[in-house]
Short mmCIF file of C-alpha atoms in Angstrom, two decimals:
data_model
loop_
_atom_site.label_atom_id
_atom_site.label_comp_id
_atom_site.label_asym_id
_atom_site.label_seq_id
_atom_site.Cartn_x
_atom_site.Cartn_y
_atom_site.Cartn_z
CA MET A 1 -0.30 -0.20 0.12
CA SER A 2 1.71 3.85 -0.63
CA THR A 3 2.84 5.61 1.79
CA THR A 4 -0.82 8.05 0.90
CA ALA A 5 -3.43 5.40 0.69
CA LEU A 6 -1.77 4.43 4.52
CA ALA A 7 -2.13 7.61 5.78
CA ALA A 8 -5.98 8.09 4.47
CA ASP A 9 -6.35 4.84 5.88
CA ARG A 10 -4.95 6.26 10.04
CA ILE A 11 -7.90 9.46 9.43
CA GLU A 12 -10.39 6.60 8.73
CA THR A 13 -8.92 4.56 11.38
CA ILE A 14 -8.98 7.13 13.49
CA GLN A 15 -13.35 7.85 12.88
CA GLN A 16 -13.85 3.96 13.59
CA GLU A 17 -12.20 4.38 17.26
CA LEU A 18 -13.78 6.97 17.87
CA ASP A 19 -17.50 5.43 16.68
CA GLN A 20 -16.36 2.69 18.27
CA ALA A 21 -15.68 3.59 21.97
CA ARG A 22 -18.79 6.24 21.47
CA ARG A 23 -20.74 2.68 21.55
CA SER A 24 -19.59 0.34 23.60
CA GLY A 25 -15.73 2.19 25.28
CA PRO A 26 -14.87 4.99 27.80
CA LEU A 27 -16.81 7.13 25.34
CA GLN A 28 -20.02 5.97 26.19
CA GLN A 29 -20.43 8.48 29.72
CA ILE A 30 -19.42 11.82 28.06
CA VAL A 31 -22.24 14.17 27.13
CA ILE A 32 -21.67 15.89 23.81
CA PRO A 33 -23.73 19.36 23.58
CA PRO A 34 -25.46 18.78 19.92
CA CYS A 35 -24.07 20.91 17.00
CA PRO A 36 -26.02 24.47 16.44
CA GLU A 37 -28.63 24.07 13.88
CA LEU A 38 -27.06 27.28 12.61
CA LEU A 39 -23.65 25.89 12.68
CA ALA A 40 -24.34 23.43 10.84
CA ARG A 41 -26.57 25.45 8.06
CA LEU A 42 -23.71 27.46 7.75
CA ASN A 43 -21.23 24.95 6.88
CA VAL A 44 -23.60 22.78 4.48
CA VAL A 45 -23.69 26.71 2.63
CA LEU A 46 -19.91 26.79 2.34
CA ALA A 47 -19.22 22.99 1.55
CA GLN A 48 -21.01 24.79 -1.79
CA ALA A 49 -18.69 25.49 -4.54
CA GLU A 50 -20.51 28.84 -4.98
CA PRO A 51 -21.43 29.71 -1.14
CA ASP A 52 -24.67 31.64 -1.46
CA LEU A 53 -24.06 34.23 0.64
CA ASN A 54 -27.57 35.62 1.20
CA GLU A 55 -28.21 32.33 2.65
CA VAL A 56 -24.93 33.28 5.26
CA ALA A 57 -26.59 36.53 5.59
CA ARG A 58 -30.22 35.20 6.68
CA ILE A 59 -28.28 33.08 9.32
CA ALA A 60 -26.39 36.11 10.97
CA SER A 61 -29.23 37.79 10.78
CA SER A 62 -31.53 34.83 12.48
CA ASP A 63 -29.98 35.55 16.37
CA VAL A 64 -29.92 39.41 17.35
CA ALA A 65 -26.94 39.07 19.41
CA MET A 66 -24.95 37.06 17.00
CA ALA A 67 -25.50 39.91 14.48
CA ALA A 68 -24.83 42.84 16.66
CA THR A 69 -20.90 40.50 17.19
CA LEU A 70 -21.01 40.81 13.55
CA LEU A 71 -21.05 44.25 13.08
CA LYS A 72 -19.05 44.90 16.23
CA SER A 73 -16.32 42.73 14.87
CA ALA A 74 -17.04 44.76 11.26
CA ASN A 75 -16.43 48.46 13.30
CA SER A 76 -13.54 47.01 15.33
CA PRO A 77 -9.86 49.13 14.56
CA LEU A 78 -8.95 45.91 12.30
CA PHE A 79 -11.36 45.94 10.06
CA ALA A 80 -12.64 49.42 9.87
CA SER A 81 -12.56 52.39 7.24
CA GLY A 82 -14.69 55.29 6.40
CA GLN A 83 -17.80 55.49 7.45
CA PRO A 84 -19.48 52.75 10.42
CA VAL A 85 -21.47 49.81 8.85
CA GLN A 86 -24.83 49.29 10.06
CA THR A 87 -26.49 46.18 8.21
CA ILE A 88 -25.07 42.82 8.29
CA GLY A 89 -24.52 43.18 4.03
CA ALA A 90 -22.44 45.77 4.84
CA ALA A 91 -20.74 44.19 7.28
CA MET A 92 -19.62 40.81 5.23
CA ASN A 93 -18.70 43.02 2.19
CA ARG A 94 -15.71 44.66 4.76
CA LEU A 95 -15.18 41.19 6.35
CA GLY A 96 -15.64 38.94 3.36
CA LEU A 97 -16.96 35.55 3.80
CA GLU A 98 -14.48 33.46 5.33
CA GLN A 99 -14.15 36.19 8.31
CA THR A 100 -17.87 36.26 8.57
CA ALA A 101 -18.13 32.58 8.72
CA ALA A 102 -15.27 32.49 11.39
CA ILE A 103 -17.43 34.54 13.76
CA ILE A 104 -20.08 33.13 13.03
CA SER A 105 -18.69 29.67 13.77
CA GLY A 106 -17.05 31.00 17.01
CA PHE A 107 -20.08 32.48 18.51
CA LEU A 108 -21.92 29.43 18.03
CA VAL A 109 -19.44 26.65 19.22
CA GLN A 110 -18.80 28.85 22.49
CA ARG A 111 -22.77 29.67 22.98
CA ALA A 112 -23.30 25.35 22.21
CA ILE A 113 -20.48 24.95 25.17
CA LYS A 114 -20.46 26.34 28.10
CA VAL A 115 -17.39 26.75 30.15
CA ASN A 116 -18.77 27.56 34.30
CA SER A 117 -14.93 26.33 36.08
CA SER A 118 -12.56 28.19 37.50
CA HIS A 119 -10.16 25.95 35.77
CA LEU A 120 -10.95 26.50 32.46
CA GLN A 121 -11.10 30.31 33.11
CA ARG A 122 -11.31 32.85 29.97
CA PHE A 123 -11.13 29.40 27.58
CA TRP A 124 -13.36 30.29 24.80
CA GLU A 125 -10.61 34.19 25.16
CA ARG A 126 -8.05 31.79 24.38
CA ALA A 127 -9.78 30.03 21.69
CA ARG A 128 -9.93 32.86 19.64
CA LYS A 129 -7.05 34.01 19.87
CA ARG A 130 -5.67 30.21 18.17
CA ALA A 131 -8.33 30.25 16.08
CA VAL A 132 -7.01 34.16 14.65
CA ALA A 133 -3.45 33.27 14.59
CA MET A 134 -4.48 30.10 13.16
CA GLY A 135 -6.74 31.78 10.23
CA TYR A 136 -3.55 33.90 9.82
CA LEU A 137 -0.96 31.24 9.59
CA ALA A 138 -3.02 29.62 6.70
CA GLN A 139 -1.69 33.17 4.53
CA LYS A 140 1.53 32.33 5.27
CA LEU A 141 1.83 28.44 5.11
CA PRO A 142 1.37 26.80 1.14
CA GLY A 143 -1.93 23.95 1.21
CA LEU A 144 -3.43 25.14 4.84
CA SER A 145 -7.00 26.45 4.21
CA PHE A 146 -8.22 29.52 5.91
CA ASP A 147 -11.85 27.34 6.99
CA VAL A 148 -9.93 24.03 8.04
CA ALA A 149 -7.03 26.26 9.98
CA HIS A 150 -9.29 28.63 11.65
CA THR A 151 -11.97 25.46 12.22
CA TYR A 152 -8.63 23.04 14.20
CA GLY A 153 -7.67 26.80 15.97
CA LEU A 154 -11.26 26.68 17.40
CA PHE A 155 -12.23 23.21 18.13
CA CYS A 156 -8.37 21.86 19.22
CA HIS A 157 -9.01 21.52 23.22
CA VAL A 158 -12.43 21.65 22.63
CA GLY A 159 -12.30 18.22 24.80
CA LEU A 160 -11.67 19.98 28.21
CA PRO A 161 -14.32 21.84 28.70
CA VAL A 162 -16.73 18.75 27.27
CA MET A 163 -14.95 16.29 30.23
CA MET A 164 -15.69 19.23 32.70
CA GLN A 165 -19.10 18.59 32.22
CA SER A 166 -19.36 15.11 32.20
CA VAL A 167 -16.71 13.15 34.26
CA LYS A 168 -16.63 13.05 37.66
CA GLY A 169 -13.49 14.44 39.11
CA TYR A 170 -12.27 15.93 36.28
CA ALA A 171 -11.55 19.12 38.26
CA GLY A 172 -9.59 17.54 40.46
CA THR A 173 -7.57 15.52 37.06
CA MET A 174 -7.08 18.88 35.70
CA VAL A 175 -5.29 19.96 38.78
CA GLU A 176 -3.00 17.09 39.36
CA ALA A 177 -2.35 17.00 35.44
CA ASN A 178 -1.11 20.66 35.06
CA ALA A 179 1.12 19.65 39.03
CA ARG A 180 2.82 16.03 37.88
CA ILE A 181 6.14 15.83 35.62
CA ASP A 182 6.69 12.50 35.91
CA ARG A 183 3.84 12.13 32.89
CA SER A 184 2.13 13.82 30.39
CA TYR A 185 -1.62 15.42 30.92
CA VAL A 186 -2.67 13.06 28.55
CA ALA A 187 -1.90 10.47 30.44
CA THR A 188 -2.98 11.23 34.05
CA GLU A 189 -6.35 11.77 31.99
CA ASN A 190 -6.36 8.17 31.06
CA ALA A 191 -4.91 7.02 34.18
CA ASN A 192 -7.89 8.57 35.40
CA HIS A 193 -10.75 8.21 33.76
CA ARG A 194 -9.73 5.50 31.02
CA THR A 195 -10.03 8.39 27.88
CA ASP A 196 -8.16 11.98 27.43
CA HIS A 197 -9.29 16.11 26.11
CA ALA A 198 -7.70 14.70 22.62
CA VAL A 199 -9.92 12.29 21.97
CA VAL A 200 -13.03 13.82 23.53
CA GLY A 201 -12.58 17.01 21.19
CA ALA A 202 -11.95 14.21 18.16
CA LEU A 203 -15.38 12.55 19.52
CA VAL A 204 -17.56 16.54 19.57
CA ALA A 205 -15.66 17.15 16.24
CA ARG A 206 -16.97 13.69 14.36
CA VAL A 207 -20.67 14.41 16.32
CA TRP A 208 -20.37 17.65 14.78
CA LYS A 209 -19.74 16.51 11.17
CA LEU A 210 -16.26 18.44 10.74
CA SER A 211 -13.77 17.39 8.33
CA PRO A 212 -11.52 14.34 8.72
CA THR A 213 -8.59 16.14 8.38
CA VAL A 214 -9.74 18.19 11.75
CA THR A 215 -11.15 15.22 13.46
CA ALA A 216 -7.63 13.60 13.48
CA ALA A 217 -5.69 16.68 13.86
CA ILE A 218 -7.54 17.01 17.21
CA ARG A 219 -7.31 12.93 18.01
CA LEU A 220 -3.30 13.92 17.67
CA HIS A 221 -2.81 17.21 18.72
CA HIS A 222 -0.24 16.11 21.66
CA ASP A 223 0.96 13.23 19.72
CA MET A 224 3.63 15.05 17.94
CA ASP A 225 6.00 12.32 17.51
CA ILE A 226 4.40 11.76 13.69
CA LEU A 227 6.50 15.37 12.80
CA ARG A 228 8.94 12.40 12.11
CA GLY A 229 7.32 9.80 10.50
CA ASN A 230 4.51 9.61 7.47
CA SER A 231 2.34 7.34 8.95
CA ILE A 232 -0.53 10.09 8.82
CA ASP A 233 -2.00 12.68 5.94
CA PRO A 234 0.40 15.26 5.34
CA GLU A 235 -1.95 18.06 5.64
CA VAL A 236 -2.92 16.16 10.05
CA VAL A 237 0.40 16.33 10.53
CA THR A 238 0.48 20.83 9.17
CA LEU A 239 -2.65 21.56 11.02
CA MET A 240 -0.77 20.28 14.37
CA ALA A 241 2.32 21.70 13.71
CA ALA A 242 0.62 24.90 13.14
CA GLY A 243 -1.60 24.82 15.71
CA LEU A 244 1.85 24.84 18.05
CA VAL A 245 2.97 27.66 16.72
CA ALA A 246 -0.51 29.71 17.09
CA GLU A 247 -0.30 28.14 20.87
CA TYR A 248 3.10 29.49 20.66
CA PHE A 249 1.74 32.90 19.95
CA VAL A 250 -1.02 33.11 21.96
CA ARG A 251 1.08 32.10 24.73
CA ARG A 252 3.19 35.36 23.80
CA HIS A 253 0.84 37.55 23.33
CA GLU A 254 -0.43 36.68 27.41
CA ALA A 255 2.98 36.48 28.30
CA ILE A 256 2.92 33.12 30.30
CA ASP A 257 5.20 29.53 29.45
CA PRO A 258 5.71 27.85 26.07
CA ASP A 259 3.63 24.64 25.44
CA ILE A 260 5.50 21.54 26.93
CA ASP A 261 4.83 20.48 22.77
CA TRP A 262 6.40 23.13 21.81
CA THR A 263 10.04 23.14 24.25
CA ARG A 264 9.86 19.23 23.40
CA HIS A 265 9.08 19.36 19.90
CA ALA A 266 9.66 23.75 18.30
CA ASP A 267 12.82 22.90 16.58
CA ALA A 268 10.82 19.73 14.14
CA ILE A 269 7.82 21.48 13.86
CA LYS A 270 9.57 24.77 12.38
CA ASP A 271 11.65 21.77 10.03
CA TRP A 272 7.95 20.44 8.95
CA LEU A 273 6.06 23.98 8.64
CA GLN A 274 10.07 25.05 6.94
CA ILE A 275 9.62 28.38 8.52
CA THR A 276 12.80 30.07 10.82
CA ASP A 277 12.98 32.20 13.81
CA ASP A 278 12.36 35.04 12.04
CA ASP A 279 9.57 34.40 10.52
CA LEU A 280 8.19 33.50 14.36
CA VAL A 281 9.32 37.31 15.01
CA THR A 282 7.71 38.52 12.25
CA TRP A 283 4.53 36.90 12.44
CA GLU A 284 4.31 37.28 16.06
CA ASP A 285 4.62 41.38 15.53
CA GLU A 286 1.41 41.51 13.02
CA LEU A 287 -0.16 39.11 15.03
CA ARG A 288 -0.22 41.89 17.83
CA GLU A 289 -2.88 44.10 16.58
CA PRO A 290 -5.10 40.86 15.78
CA LEU A 291 -4.64 39.25 19.09
CA ASP A 292 -5.60 41.84 20.70
CA GLU A 293 -8.77 42.16 19.24
CA ALA A 294 -9.74 38.74 19.30
#
């Protein structure tokens, strides 16, 4: 079997494993919030060769708070030019389809998956920042599409709040996992609960019918040793590597220590993406204002 076929088979295997674990494994106890109807409608529109902009506008206008969020974004310093926009159509024209869809998606996901834990303070703010950084990186890295990159940035760690809602004792596991130095975060999760946030996040992506590439990248996002192999589709690896670059920028923006995966694999990530330290410095500077806005 060719390398390409093996990589595609790995993605299919991940989806089958998620389905099996959902039917009869440890994921049975996990409560997955249903995909918002408006997000499902949006995804159908975006999957078309020529998306219906009128349908996107109808979706954006169907919720007052969401429409207000779109108008606020269009009138923010990052996008504002000339007179303030006052209609959804004008906001979409200013933002463009990709940014409009990203803002709608972020709004709907945040509303669907609530975060009410002190252990996950500012979870969605950080998710928005990561998604913004991923959208930016999609402009810099060949073969990385904006919608896939943004979606991955938004959903990468979504397993954390879902486990917090569904798994008894998970708050204590988070404290333990952050404190231990003898094993990884996901190893502690698995020791205590027989699953981890990467698996649960991938299940959310699977149930919500996100792309198989995004689902696989979420499932594997702590398995960075695949940077040195060819067992998975290169697009998945690029998504994961870019995700850690985005996380690096978010943490730098918040003046906190780098992610342990970045610390361990930074050189391999830069090699895979064919980027340099000078690229990182330039991109961090260019991202400062967008992250401030996020």
